Amino acid sequence: MQATLQARPWLTDAVVAALVGLLGLISSPMVSFATASQIVYTVIVFGCCVAMLFRRRHPHAALAAMAVLLLGHLTLVDEIGVFAGVVCLIAAYTTQTRLTPPWRWVYLVVVYAGAATAILMSSAPAIGEDWRARTIVLVAVLAALTVAALAGVVRRHARARYEAAIERAAILEAQQDAERRLAGVEERNRIAREMHDVLGHSLNAVAVQAEGARYVLRTDPEQADRALATIGQLSRSAVDEVRELIDVLRTEDEAVSTRPAPSLRDIPDLIGTVRHTGTTIRLRSEGDIDTVPGHVSLTAYRIVQESLTNSVRHAEHATTMIHITVGTRSVDLDIANGGPIRDATTADTGHGITGMRERAHALGGTLDAGPDPATGGWRVHAHLPWSRS
């Protein structure tokens, strides 16, 4: 029942109005149209019940109506009943729950003043002519009004805390939703970079191998066969990696991949996939690559992979030098080819170098790519740090 009343405020107001009306029916004077005072009292009871219905939605109008009706009760009805006292208590409570300063205090002062005036001016036998008894009644009534007002203050603070909690929950939900969307965007960007690296390297190597196989097909069938075997190996490897990336998109499970992520240990195998293109590749490594964390090693591998792809595409048959230096908290990559690039105007306009920079920046590192003035070729240098606990 309490939950229903809280969920439907209008129902709460209707219940309060009904209880007030019932109290007016059983209080003195009797609700009737027999005498003038009874008619006035009936109108007062009915008007207060109607005001109770609107005290939540229109508190100013409801409290003003109660004040006018109780003033009529004070001036036209000799007896002060329980009904008038209960209406004053509800009015005091409402001033603190539904009004804002300064009206909250103005209406409360009016309630106090009206109740005090009614007690002091009343000629009811229950109060008597003794000023001490009248003072006791006055203090008791004012104390009851104070308790009602304090109950309203407590209720207002509780409602404010509840609304603040709801607002914080909404803000938190919005932040979490934004974080989920951002995480989705970052994941799509990551997968896009992976797709670019995998397909870019594999398809470029396949294209070069296919051109070479076609060129030597009649003069050197054995070399053509090796090139075709390399094409098959590259194609299968690319298909497997692309399938794993697609599986990541289809599921929320981060552990869908059954293959280990490539690392610096796989650089020699990566070089082997492009040796048959006629590109001379020399690898030099310093430091223990096994000490490099997995995510840093994967980033280094992808940067080397993209650099080799660009070398095959833009500087075919040029000698490419790969220098890997592993430090205590960082790994440095230096990839340079020793010949002029085929198209210098487009070498730095694709997504490959942008993707490499994004990978390096994600680790807090740097990546520089551009023409090498000493050789006329292309040089990529990356610094990839990591922290140790």
Coordinates of N, CA and C in Angstrom, one line a residue, residues 50-175:
V50 N -11.0 19.8 -0.7 CA -10.6 20.1 -2.0 C -9.2 20.6 -2.1
A51 N -8.9 21.5 -1.1 CA -7.5 22.1 -1.1 C -6.5 21.0 -0.8
M52 N -6.9 20.0 0.0 CA -5.9 18.9 0.2 C -5.6 18.1 -1.1
L53 N -6.5 18.1 -2.0 CA -6.3 17.4 -3.3 C -5.2 18.1 -4.2
F54 N -5.1 19.4 -4.0 CA -4.2 20.2 -4.8 C -3.0 20.8 -4.1
R55 N -2.8 20.3 -2.8 CA -1.7 20.9 -2.1 C -0.3 20.5 -2.6
R56 N -0.2 19.4 -3.4 CA 1.0 19.0 -4.0 C 1.3 19.7 -5.3
R57 N 0.3 19.8 -6.2 CA 0.5 20.4 -7.5 C 0.4 21.9 -7.4
H58 N -0.5 22.5 -6.6 CA -0.6 23.9 -6.5 C -0.6 24.3 -5.0
P59 N 0.6 24.2 -4.4 CA 0.7 24.4 -2.9 C 0.3 25.8 -2.5
H60 N 0.7 26.9 -3.2 CA 0.4 28.2 -2.8 C -1.2 28.4 -2.8
A61 N -1.8 28.0 -3.8 CA -3.3 28.2 -3.9 C -4.0 27.3 -2.8
A62 N -3.5 26.1 -2.6 CA -4.1 25.2 -1.6 C -3.9 25.8 -0.2
L63 N -2.7 26.3 0.1 CA -2.5 26.9 1.5 C -3.3 28.2 1.7
A64 N -3.4 29.0 0.6 CA -4.1 30.2 0.7 C -5.6 29.9 1.0
A65 N -6.1 28.9 0.3 CA -7.5 28.5 0.5 C -7.8 28.0 1.9
M66 N -6.8 27.2 2.4 CA -6.9 26.7 3.8 C -6.9 27.9 4.8
A67 N -6.1 28.8 4.5 CA -6.0 30.0 5.4 C -7.3 30.8 5.5
V68 N -7.9 31.0 4.3 CA -9.2 31.7 4.2 C -10.3 30.9 4.9
L69 N -10.3 29.6 4.7 CA -11.4 28.8 5.2 C -11.2 28.7 6.8
L70 N -10.0 28.6 7.2 CA -9.8 28.5 8.7 C -10.1 29.9 9.4
L71 N -9.8 30.9 8.6 CA -10.2 32.3 9.1 C -11.7 32.4 9.3
G72 N -12.4 31.9 8.3 CA -13.9 31.8 8.4 C -14.3 31.0 9.6
H73 N -13.6 29.8 9.8 CA -13.9 29.0 10.9 C -13.7 29.7 12.2
L74 N -12.7 30.5 12.3 CA -12.3 31.2 13.5 C -13.4 32.3 13.8
T75 N -13.9 33.0 12.8 CA -14.8 34.1 13.0 C -16.2 33.7 13.1
L76 N -16.6 32.6 12.4 CA -18.0 32.3 12.4 C -18.5 31.1 13.2
V77 N -17.5 30.3 13.5 CA -17.8 29.1 14.3 C -17.2 29.2 15.7
D78 N -18.1 29.1 16.7 CA -17.6 29.3 18.1 C -16.7 28.2 18.6
E79 N -17.0 27.0 18.2 CA -16.2 25.9 18.7 C -15.0 25.6 17.9
I80 N -13.9 25.3 18.6 CA -12.6 24.9 17.9 C -12.5 23.4 18.0
G81 N -12.7 22.7 16.9 CA -12.6 21.2 16.9 C -11.3 20.7 16.5
V82 N -11.2 19.3 16.6 CA -10.0 18.6 16.2 C -9.7 18.8 14.7
F83 N -10.8 19.0 13.9 CA -10.7 19.1 12.5 C -9.8 20.3 12.1
A84 N -10.0 21.5 12.7 CA -9.2 22.7 12.5 C -7.8 22.5 12.8
G85 N -7.5 21.8 14.0 CA -6.2 21.5 14.4 C -5.4 20.6 13.4
V86 N -6.1 19.6 12.9 CA -5.4 18.7 11.9 C -5.1 19.4 10.6
V87 N -6.0 20.3 10.2 CA -5.8 21.0 9.0 C -4.6 21.9 9.2
C88 N -4.4 22.5 10.3 CA -3.3 23.4 10.6 C -2.0 22.6 10.6
L89 N -2.0 21.3 11.1 CA -0.8 20.5 11.1 C -0.4 20.1 9.7
I90 N -1.4 19.8 8.9 CA -1.1 19.5 7.5 C -0.6 20.7 6.7
A91 N -1.1 21.8 7.0 CA -0.6 23.1 6.4 C 0.8 23.3 6.8
A92 N 1.1 23.2 8.1 CA 2.5 23.4 8.5 C 3.5 22.4 7.8
Y93 N 3.0 21.2 7.7 CA 3.9 20.2 7.0 C 4.1 20.5 5.6
T94 N 3.0 21.0 4.9 CA 3.1 21.3 3.5 C 4.0 22.5 3.2
T95 N 4.0 23.5 4.1 CA 4.8 24.6 3.9 C 6.3 24.2 3.8
Q96 N 6.7 23.2 4.5 CA 8.1 22.8 4.5 C 8.4 21.8 3.4
T97 N 7.4 21.1 2.8 CA 7.7 20.1 1.8 C 7.5 20.6 0.4
R98 N 6.6 21.7 0.2 CA 6.2 22.1 -1.1 C 6.6 23.5 -1.5
L99 N 7.0 24.3 -0.5 CA 7.3 25.7 -0.8 C 8.8 26.0 -0.8
T100 N 9.2 27.0 -1.4 CA 10.6 27.5 -1.4 C 10.7 28.8 -0.6
P101 N 11.9 29.1 -0.1 CA 12.0 30.3 0.6 C 11.8 31.5 -0.3
P102 N 11.2 32.6 0.1 CA 10.8 32.9 1.5 C 9.4 32.4 1.9
W103 N 8.7 32.0 0.8 CA 7.3 31.6 1.1 C 7.1 30.5 2.1
R104 N 8.1 29.7 2.2 CA 8.0 28.6 3.1 C 7.9 29.1 4.6
W105 N 8.6 30.1 4.9 CA 8.5 30.7 6.2 C 7.4 31.7 6.4
V106 N 7.0 32.4 5.3 CA 5.8 33.3 5.4 C 4.6 32.5 5.7
Y107 N 4.3 31.4 5.0 CA 3.1 30.6 5.2 C 3.2 29.9 6.6
L108 N 4.4 29.5 7.1 CA 4.5 28.9 8.4 C 4.2 29.9 9.5
V109 N 4.6 31.1 9.3 CA 4.3 32.1 10.3 C 2.8 32.4 10.3
V110 N 2.2 32.4 9.2 CA 0.7 32.6 9.1 C 0.0 31.4 9.8
V111 N 0.5 30.2 9.7 CA -0.1 29.1 10.4 C 0.0 29.2 11.9
Y112 N 1.3 29.6 12.3 CA 1.5 29.8 13.8 C 0.6 30.9 14.3
A113 N 0.5 32.0 13.5 CA -0.3 33.2 14.0 C -1.8 32.8 14.1
G114 N -2.3 32.1 13.0 CA -3.7 31.7 13.1 C -4.0 30.8 14.2
A115 N -3.1 29.8 14.5 CA -3.4 28.9 15.6 C -3.4 29.6 16.9
A116 N -2.4 30.5 17.1 CA -2.3 31.2 18.4 C -3.5 32.1 18.6
T117 N -3.9 32.8 17.5 CA -5.1 33.7 17.6 C -6.3 32.9 18.0
A118 N -6.5 31.7 17.3 CA -7.6 30.9 17.6 C -7.6 30.4 19.1
I119 N -6.5 30.1 19.6 CA -6.4 29.6 21.0 C -6.7 30.8 22.0
L120 N -6.1 31.9 21.7 CA -6.3 33.1 22.6 C -7.7 33.7 22.5
M121 N -8.3 33.6 21.4 CA -9.7 34.2 21.2 C -10.8 33.2 21.5
S122 N -10.5 32.0 21.6 CA -11.5 31.0 21.8 C -12.2 31.1 23.1
S123 N -13.6 30.8 23.1 CA -14.4 30.8 24.3 C -14.9 29.4 24.6
A124 N -14.2 28.4 24.0 CA -14.6 27.0 24.2 C -14.5 26.6 25.6
P125 N -15.5 25.9 26.2 CA -15.4 25.5 27.6 C -14.2 24.6 27.8
A126 N -13.7 23.9 26.8 CA -12.6 23.0 27.1 C -11.3 23.8 27.4
I127 N -11.2 25.0 26.9 CA -10.0 25.8 27.2 C -10.2 26.6 28.5
G128 N -11.4 27.1 28.7 CA -11.7 27.8 30.0 C -11.2 29.2 30.0
E129 N -11.4 29.8 31.1 CA -11.0 31.2 31.3 C -9.6 31.4 32.0
D130 N -9.1 30.3 32.5 CA -7.8 30.3 33.2 C -6.7 30.6 32.2
W131 N -5.9 31.7 32.4 CA -4.9 32.0 31.4 C -3.7 31.0 31.5
R132 N -3.5 30.3 32.6 CA -2.5 29.3 32.7 C -2.9 28.1 31.8
A133 N -4.1 27.7 31.9 CA -4.6 26.6 31.1 C -4.5 26.9 29.6
R134 N -4.9 28.2 29.3 CA -4.9 28.6 27.9 C -3.5 28.6 27.4
T135 N -2.5 29.1 28.3 CA -1.1 29.1 27.9 C -0.6 27.7 27.6
I136 N -1.0 26.8 28.5 CA -0.6 25.4 28.3 C -1.1 24.8 26.9
V137 N -2.4 25.1 26.6 CA -2.9 24.7 25.4 C -2.2 25.3 24.2
L138 N -1.9 26.6 24.3 CA -1.2 27.3 23.3 C 0.2 26.7 23.0
V139 N 0.9 26.5 24.1 CA 2.3 25.9 24.0 C 2.2 24.5 23.3
A140 N 1.2 23.7 23.7 CA 1.0 22.4 23.2 C 0.7 22.4 21.7
V141 N -0.2 23.4 21.3 CA -0.5 23.5 19.9 C 0.7 23.9 19.1
L142 N 1.4 24.9 19.6 CA 2.6 25.4 18.8 C 3.6 24.3 18.7
A143 N 3.8 23.5 19.8 CA 4.7 22.4 19.7 C 4.3 21.4 18.7
A144 N 3.0 21.1 18.6 CA 2.5 20.1 17.6 C 2.8 20.7 16.2
L145 N 2.6 22.0 16.0 CA 2.8 22.6 14.7 C 4.3 22.5 14.4
T146 N 5.2 22.7 15.4 CA 6.6 22.6 15.2 C 7.0 21.2 14.8
V147 N 6.5 20.2 15.4 CA 6.8 18.8 15.1 C 6.3 18.6 13.6
A148 N 5.2 19.1 13.2 CA 4.7 18.8 11.9 C 5.6 19.5 10.9
A149 N 6.0 20.8 11.2 CA 7.0 21.5 10.3 C 8.3 20.8 10.2
L150 N 8.8 20.3 11.3 CA 10.1 19.5 11.3 C 9.9 18.2 10.5
A151 N 8.8 17.6 10.6 CA 8.6 16.4 9.8 C 8.6 16.7 8.3
G152 N 8.1 17.9 8.0 CA 8.1 18.4 6.6 C 9.6 18.6 6.2
V153 N 10.4 19.2 7.1 CA 11.8 19.5 6.7 C 12.5 18.1 6.5
V154 N 12.3 17.2 7.4 CA 12.9 15.9 7.2 C 12.5 15.2 5.8
R155 N 11.2 15.3 5.6 CA 10.7 14.8 4.3 C 11.3 15.5 3.1
R156 N 11.4 16.8 3.2 CA 12.0 17.6 2.1 C 13.4 17.2 1.8
H157 N 14.2 17.0 2.9 CA 15.6 16.6 2.8 C 15.7 15.2 2.2
A158 N 14.8 14.3 2.7 CA 14.9 12.9 2.2 C 14.5 12.9 0.7
R159 N 13.5 13.7 0.3 CA 13.2 13.8 -1.1 C 14.3 14.4 -2.0
A160 N 15.0 15.4 -1.4 CA 16.1 16.0 -2.1 C 17.3 15.0 -2.3
R161 N 17.5 14.2 -1.2 CA 18.6 13.2 -1.3 C 18.2 12.1 -2.4
Y162 N 16.9 11.8 -2.4 CA 16.5 10.8 -3.4 C 16.6 11.3 -4.8
E163 N 16.2 12.5 -5.0 CA 16.3 13.1 -6.3 C 17.7 13.3 -6.8
A164 N 18.6 13.7 -5.8 CA 20.0 13.8 -6.1 C 20.6 12.4 -6.5
A165 N 20.2 11.4 -5.7 CA 20.7 10.0 -6.1 C 20.2 9.6 -7.4
I166 N 18.9 9.9 -7.8 CA 18.4 9.6 -9.1 C 19.2 10.3 -10.2
E167 N 19.5 11.6 -9.9 CA 20.3 12.4 -10.9 C 21.7 11.9 -11.0
R168 N 22.3 11.5 -9.9 CA 23.7 10.9 -10.0 C 23.6 9.6 -10.7
A169 N 22.6 8.8 -10.5 CA 22.5 7.5 -11.2 C 22.3 7.8 -12.7
A170 N 21.5 8.8 -13.1 CA 21.3 9.1 -14.5 C 22.6 9.6 -15.1
I171 N 23.3 10.4 -14.4 CA 24.6 10.9 -14.9 C 25.6 9.7 -15.0
L172 N 25.6 8.9 -14.0 CA 26.5 7.7 -14.1 C 26.2 6.8 -15.3
E173 N 24.9 6.6 -15.5 CA 24.4 5.8 -16.6 C 24.8 6.4 -17.9
A174 N 24.7 7.7 -18.0 CA 25.1 8.4 -19.2 C 26.6 8.3 -19.5
Q175 N 27.4 8.4 -18.4 CA 28.8 8.3 -18.5 C 29.2 6.9 -18.9

